[in-house]
Tab-separated table of C-alpha atoms in Angstrom:
chain	number	residue	atom	x	y	z
A	1	SER	CA	7.815	5.523	-13.325
A	2	ARG	CA	7.500	5.890	-17.077
A	3	ARG	CA	5.414	9.041	-16.840
A	4	SER	CA	6.858	12.521	-16.966
A	5	VAL	CA	6.775	14.707	-13.871
A	6	ASP	CA	3.911	16.756	-15.328
A	7	GLU	CA	1.899	13.623	-16.124
A	8	VAL	CA	2.341	12.339	-12.580
A	9	VAL	CA	1.293	15.688	-11.129
A	10	ASP	CA	-1.813	15.705	-13.351
A	11	GLU	CA	-2.748	12.169	-12.243
A	12	VAL	CA	-2.258	13.077	-8.581
A	13	ASP	CA	-4.508	16.092	-9.089
A	14	ARG	CA	-7.189	13.842	-10.615
A	15	ARG	CA	-7.027	11.385	-7.738
A	16	LEU	CA	-7.245	14.147	-5.136
A	17	ASN	CA	-10.238	15.643	-6.930
A	18	SER	CA	-11.793	12.163	-6.762
A	19	GLY	CA	-11.444	12.195	-2.992
A	20	ALA	CA	-8.114	10.495	-2.242
A	21	ASP	CA	-6.750	11.295	1.213
A	22	VAL	CA	-3.284	9.933	0.427
A	23	VAL	CA	-1.451	9.422	-2.870
A	24	VAL	CA	1.061	6.646	-3.471
A	25	LEU	CA	3.590	6.970	-6.286
A	26	GLU	CA	4.486	3.606	-7.795
A	27	PHE	CA	7.869	3.245	-9.467
A	28	SER	CA	8.779	0.461	-11.864
A	29	TYR	CA	11.782	-1.773	-11.297
A	30	GLU	CA	15.153	-0.100	-11.922
A	31	THR	CA	13.812	3.449	-11.869
A	32	ASP	CA	16.695	5.871	-11.520
A	33	PRO	CA	16.717	7.134	-7.894
A	34	GLU	CA	17.165	10.663	-9.233
A	35	ILE	CA	13.839	10.350	-11.068
A	36	VAL	CA	12.232	9.183	-7.822
A	37	ARG	CA	13.590	12.252	-6.018
A	38	ARG	CA	12.385	14.570	-8.762
A	39	ILE	CA	8.851	13.181	-8.919
A	40	VAL	CA	8.358	12.923	-5.157
A	41	GLY	CA	9.716	16.436	-4.714
A	42	ALA	CA	7.405	17.841	-7.389
A	43	VAL	CA	4.316	16.232	-5.861
A	44	LYS	CA	5.290	17.367	-2.358
A	45	ASP	CA	5.816	20.927	-3.608
A	46	ARG	CA	2.453	21.029	-5.391
A	47	PHE	CA	0.126	19.246	-2.945
A	48	SER	CA	-0.330	19.322	0.818
A	49	VAL	CA	-1.365	15.687	1.325
A	50	PRO	CA	0.593	12.673	2.583
A	51	VAL	CA	2.646	11.187	-0.237
A	52	GLY	CA	3.635	7.538	-0.295
A	53	ILE	CA	6.035	5.586	-2.480
A	54	ASP	CA	5.942	2.010	-3.737
A	55	ALA	CA	9.351	1.017	-5.082
A	56	TYR	CA	11.234	-2.241	-5.598
A	57	ARG	CA	14.831	-1.347	-4.902
A	58	ILE	CA	16.327	-0.090	-1.673
A	59	SER	CA	18.010	2.815	-3.477
A	60	GLU	CA	14.641	3.979	-4.834
A	61	ILE	CA	13.002	3.766	-1.400
A	62	ILE	CA	15.791	5.776	0.206
A	63	ALA	CA	15.631	8.367	-2.583
A	64	GLY	CA	11.887	8.771	-2.039
A	65	VAL	CA	12.267	9.133	1.716
A	66	ASP	CA	15.076	11.658	1.279
A	67	ALA	CA	12.824	13.643	-1.085
A	68	GLY	CA	10.126	13.902	1.568
A	69	ALA	CA	7.853	10.894	1.143
A	70	ASP	CA	5.593	10.431	4.161
A	71	ILE	CA	4.767	6.744	3.657
A	72	VAL	CA	6.582	3.711	2.250
A	73	VAL	CA	4.244	0.915	1.168
A	74	ASN	CA	4.838	-2.767	0.432
A	75	VAL	CA	7.735	-3.157	2.844
A	76	GLY	CA	8.534	-6.852	3.120
A	77	LEU	CA	10.750	-8.719	5.534
A	78	SER	CA	13.980	-8.258	3.579
A	79	SER	CA	13.514	-4.502	3.178
A	80	ALA	CA	12.575	-4.128	6.841
A	81	GLU	CA	15.737	-5.914	7.910
A	82	ARG	CA	17.960	-3.905	5.576
A	83	ILE	CA	16.732	-0.320	5.888
A	84	ALA	CA	14.522	-0.025	8.974
A	85	GLU	CA	16.772	2.695	10.379
A	86	ARG	CA	16.103	4.857	7.300
A	87	LEU	CA	12.343	4.551	7.826
A	88	ARG	CA	12.137	5.955	11.346
A	89	GLY	CA	10.610	9.255	10.267
A	90	VAL	CA	7.923	7.884	7.945
A	91	ALA	CA	4.878	5.626	8.097
A	92	VAL	CA	5.481	2.082	6.836
A	93	VAL	CA	2.927	-0.254	5.289
A	94	ALA	CA	4.245	-3.742	6.012
A	95	VAL	CA	3.296	-6.566	3.656
A	96	PRO	CA	4.041	-10.229	4.547
A	97	ILE	CA	6.453	-10.837	1.683
A	98	THR	CA	9.693	-12.797	2.012
A	99	ASP	CA	12.354	-13.637	-0.563
A	100	GLY	CA	10.051	-16.491	-1.531
A	101	GLY	CA	7.171	-14.139	-2.273
A	102	LEU	CA	3.737	-13.936	-0.659
A	103	PRO	CA	2.812	-17.090	1.305
A	104	LYS	CA	-0.423	-18.804	0.305
A	105	SER	CA	-1.072	-19.722	3.916
A	106	LEU	CA	-2.947	-16.953	5.722
A	107	GLY	CA	-1.461	-18.115	9.001
A	108	ASP	CA	2.040	-17.734	7.597
A	109	ARG	CA	1.182	-14.237	6.363
A	110	ALA	CA	0.144	-13.199	9.861
A	111	LEU	CA	3.326	-14.630	11.375
A	112	ILE	CA	5.541	-12.864	8.835
A	113	ALA	CA	3.643	-9.610	9.337
A	114	GLU	CA	4.255	-9.887	13.070
A	115	ARG	CA	7.945	-10.501	12.426
A	116	ILE	CA	8.175	-7.424	10.191
A	117	VAL	CA	6.419	-5.295	12.803
A	118	GLN	CA	8.800	-6.568	15.483
A	119	THR	CA	11.812	-5.817	13.271
A	120	LEU	CA	10.639	-2.288	12.518
A	121	ARG	CA	9.759	-1.513	16.122
A	122	SER	CA	13.099	-2.807	17.408
A	123	ARG	CA	14.868	-0.343	15.128
A	124	GLY	CA	12.855	2.705	16.034
A	125	VAL	CA	10.038	2.775	13.474
A	126	GLU	CA	6.854	3.893	15.225
A	127	LYS	CA	4.270	4.425	12.469
A	128	ILE	CA	3.435	0.951	11.207
A	129	ILE	CA	0.440	-0.200	9.150
A	130	VAL	CA	-0.086	-3.823	8.113
A	131	ASP	CA	-1.522	-5.003	4.789
A	132	LEU	CA	-2.163	-8.759	4.990
A	133	VAL	CA	-3.216	-8.744	1.306
A	134	LEU	CA	-6.850	-9.105	0.362
A	135	ASP	CA	-7.291	-12.210	-1.786
A	136	SER	CA	-9.418	-12.441	-4.912
A	137	PRO	CA	-12.925	-13.990	-4.906
A	138	LEU	CA	-13.238	-17.627	-3.771
A	139	LYS	CA	-10.528	-16.828	-1.223
A	140	LEU	CA	-11.907	-13.464	-0.159
A	141	PHE	CA	-13.805	-14.556	2.953
A	142	ALA	CA	-10.796	-16.364	4.414
A	143	SER	CA	-8.538	-13.350	3.890
A	144	LEU	CA	-11.107	-11.043	5.489
A	145	LEU	CA	-11.226	-13.415	8.439
A	146	SER	CA	-7.424	-13.243	8.735
A	147	TYR	CA	-7.668	-9.458	8.963
A	148	TYR	CA	-10.284	-9.827	11.692
A	149	GLU	CA	-8.154	-12.248	13.707
A	150	PHE	CA	-5.023	-10.115	13.331
A	151	LYS	CA	-6.886	-7.000	14.476
A	152	LYS	CA	-8.212	-8.812	17.555
A	153	LYS	CA	-4.668	-9.848	18.436
A	154	HIS	CA	-3.086	-6.476	17.609
A	155	PRO	CA	-5.756	-3.797	18.081
A	156	GLU	CA	-3.120	-1.051	18.165
A	157	ILE	CA	-1.895	-1.723	14.606
A	158	PRO	CA	-3.814	-0.017	11.755
A	159	LEU	CA	-4.678	-2.257	8.806
A	160	ALA	CA	-4.710	-1.538	5.069
A	161	ALA	CA	-6.196	-3.422	2.110
A	162	ASN	CA	-5.905	-3.073	-1.658
A	163	VAL	CA	-9.365	-3.524	-3.159
A	164	ASP	CA	-8.067	-3.986	-6.708
A	165	ASN	CA	-7.386	-7.648	-5.969
A	166	VAL	CA	-11.151	-8.105	-5.781
A	167	VAL	CA	-12.611	-5.413	-8.041
A	168	GLU	CA	-10.510	-6.397	-11.039
A	169	MET	CA	-11.603	-10.047	-10.758
A	170	VAL	CA	-15.355	-9.488	-10.574
A	171	ASP	CA	-17.363	-8.905	-13.739
A	172	ALA	CA	-19.918	-6.640	-12.070
A	173	ASP	CA	-20.409	-2.946	-11.404
A	174	SER	CA	-17.442	-1.565	-9.492
A	175	ILE	CA	-19.648	0.900	-7.582
A	176	GLY	CA	-21.464	-1.910	-5.808
A	177	ILE	CA	-18.333	-3.998	-5.300
A	178	ASN	CA	-16.416	-1.074	-3.811
A	179	ALA	CA	-19.313	-0.173	-1.524
A	180	LEU	CA	-19.553	-3.752	-0.274
A	181	LEU	CA	-15.785	-4.001	0.218
A	182	THR	CA	-15.783	-0.748	2.180
A	183	LEU	CA	-18.387	-2.151	4.567
A	184	LEU	CA	-16.734	-5.555	4.948
A	185	THR	CA	-13.223	-4.226	5.454
A	186	GLN	CA	-14.428	-1.736	8.048
A	187	GLU	CA	-16.082	-4.566	9.968
A	188	VAL	CA	-12.814	-6.516	10.156
A	189	GLY	CA	-10.786	-3.507	11.257
A	190	VAL	CA	-9.298	-2.058	8.074
A	191	SER	CA	-8.837	1.708	8.178
A	192	MET	CA	-6.957	2.351	4.912
A	193	LEU	CA	-8.168	1.277	1.456
A	194	LEU	CA	-5.882	1.355	-1.567
A	195	THR	CA	-6.593	1.352	-5.300
A	196	ALA	CA	-4.241	1.764	-8.236
A	197	GLU	CA	-6.949	1.998	-10.932
A	198	ARG	CA	-4.734	0.104	-13.394
A	199	ASN	CA	-7.519	-2.025	-14.844
A	200	PRO	CA	-10.638	-0.775	-16.694
A	201	ARG	CA	-12.745	-2.555	-14.062
A	202	SER	CA	-11.144	-0.530	-11.258
A	203	LEU	CA	-11.080	2.818	-13.082
A	204	GLY	CA	-12.918	5.342	-10.920
A	205	SER	CA	-12.475	3.314	-7.729
A	206	THR	CA	-10.981	6.276	-5.850
A	207	LEU	CA	-14.212	8.235	-6.195
A	208	GLU	CA	-16.364	5.177	-5.530
A	209	LEU	CA	-14.496	4.277	-2.355
A	210	LYS	CA	-14.700	7.850	-1.117
A	211	ALA	CA	-18.439	7.943	-1.767
A	212	SER	CA	-18.854	4.700	0.148
């Protein structure tokens, strides 16, 4: 993270005031693990909501968990195989990423997600959420269908989706897009919606999703 601790705390406060139920702290590549500990600890001390981390390196993930993070997001196959034992006490959002990246094939994504879930479960991780990755428009329907099929096959596994992949690619009002995405994702079984608000088109999405 390139922000100071105070800046992160202020941004978390803004998101919570916008209606966020969970906050996820994203750390850039090669963030010092000590900085991860400091920021996660500060947010945990200030706010009484679940705090997640999104980090690239294993050392950063472990630092965040040790500092009290409740959720680790974007856990791919390699991370699951390497540090599953360190994730037993937290919730894990599994994403179907391998060393080769995110597969284009939706069928392959589902298979990899299942493999990650199996790996985590076999090593004692109980709280598992799957994010199959919501594709941008012109591929959106197919990815929604993959969520639907996965949920039918694994009704016990909660699903998550990042709406930014869609909102940031549509040149229309984000209020309407977020409302529509909330309805569609609920129909296919998604129970957790994520937004980073990095792009001007997605700014304010936390409040808009909450209102939806």
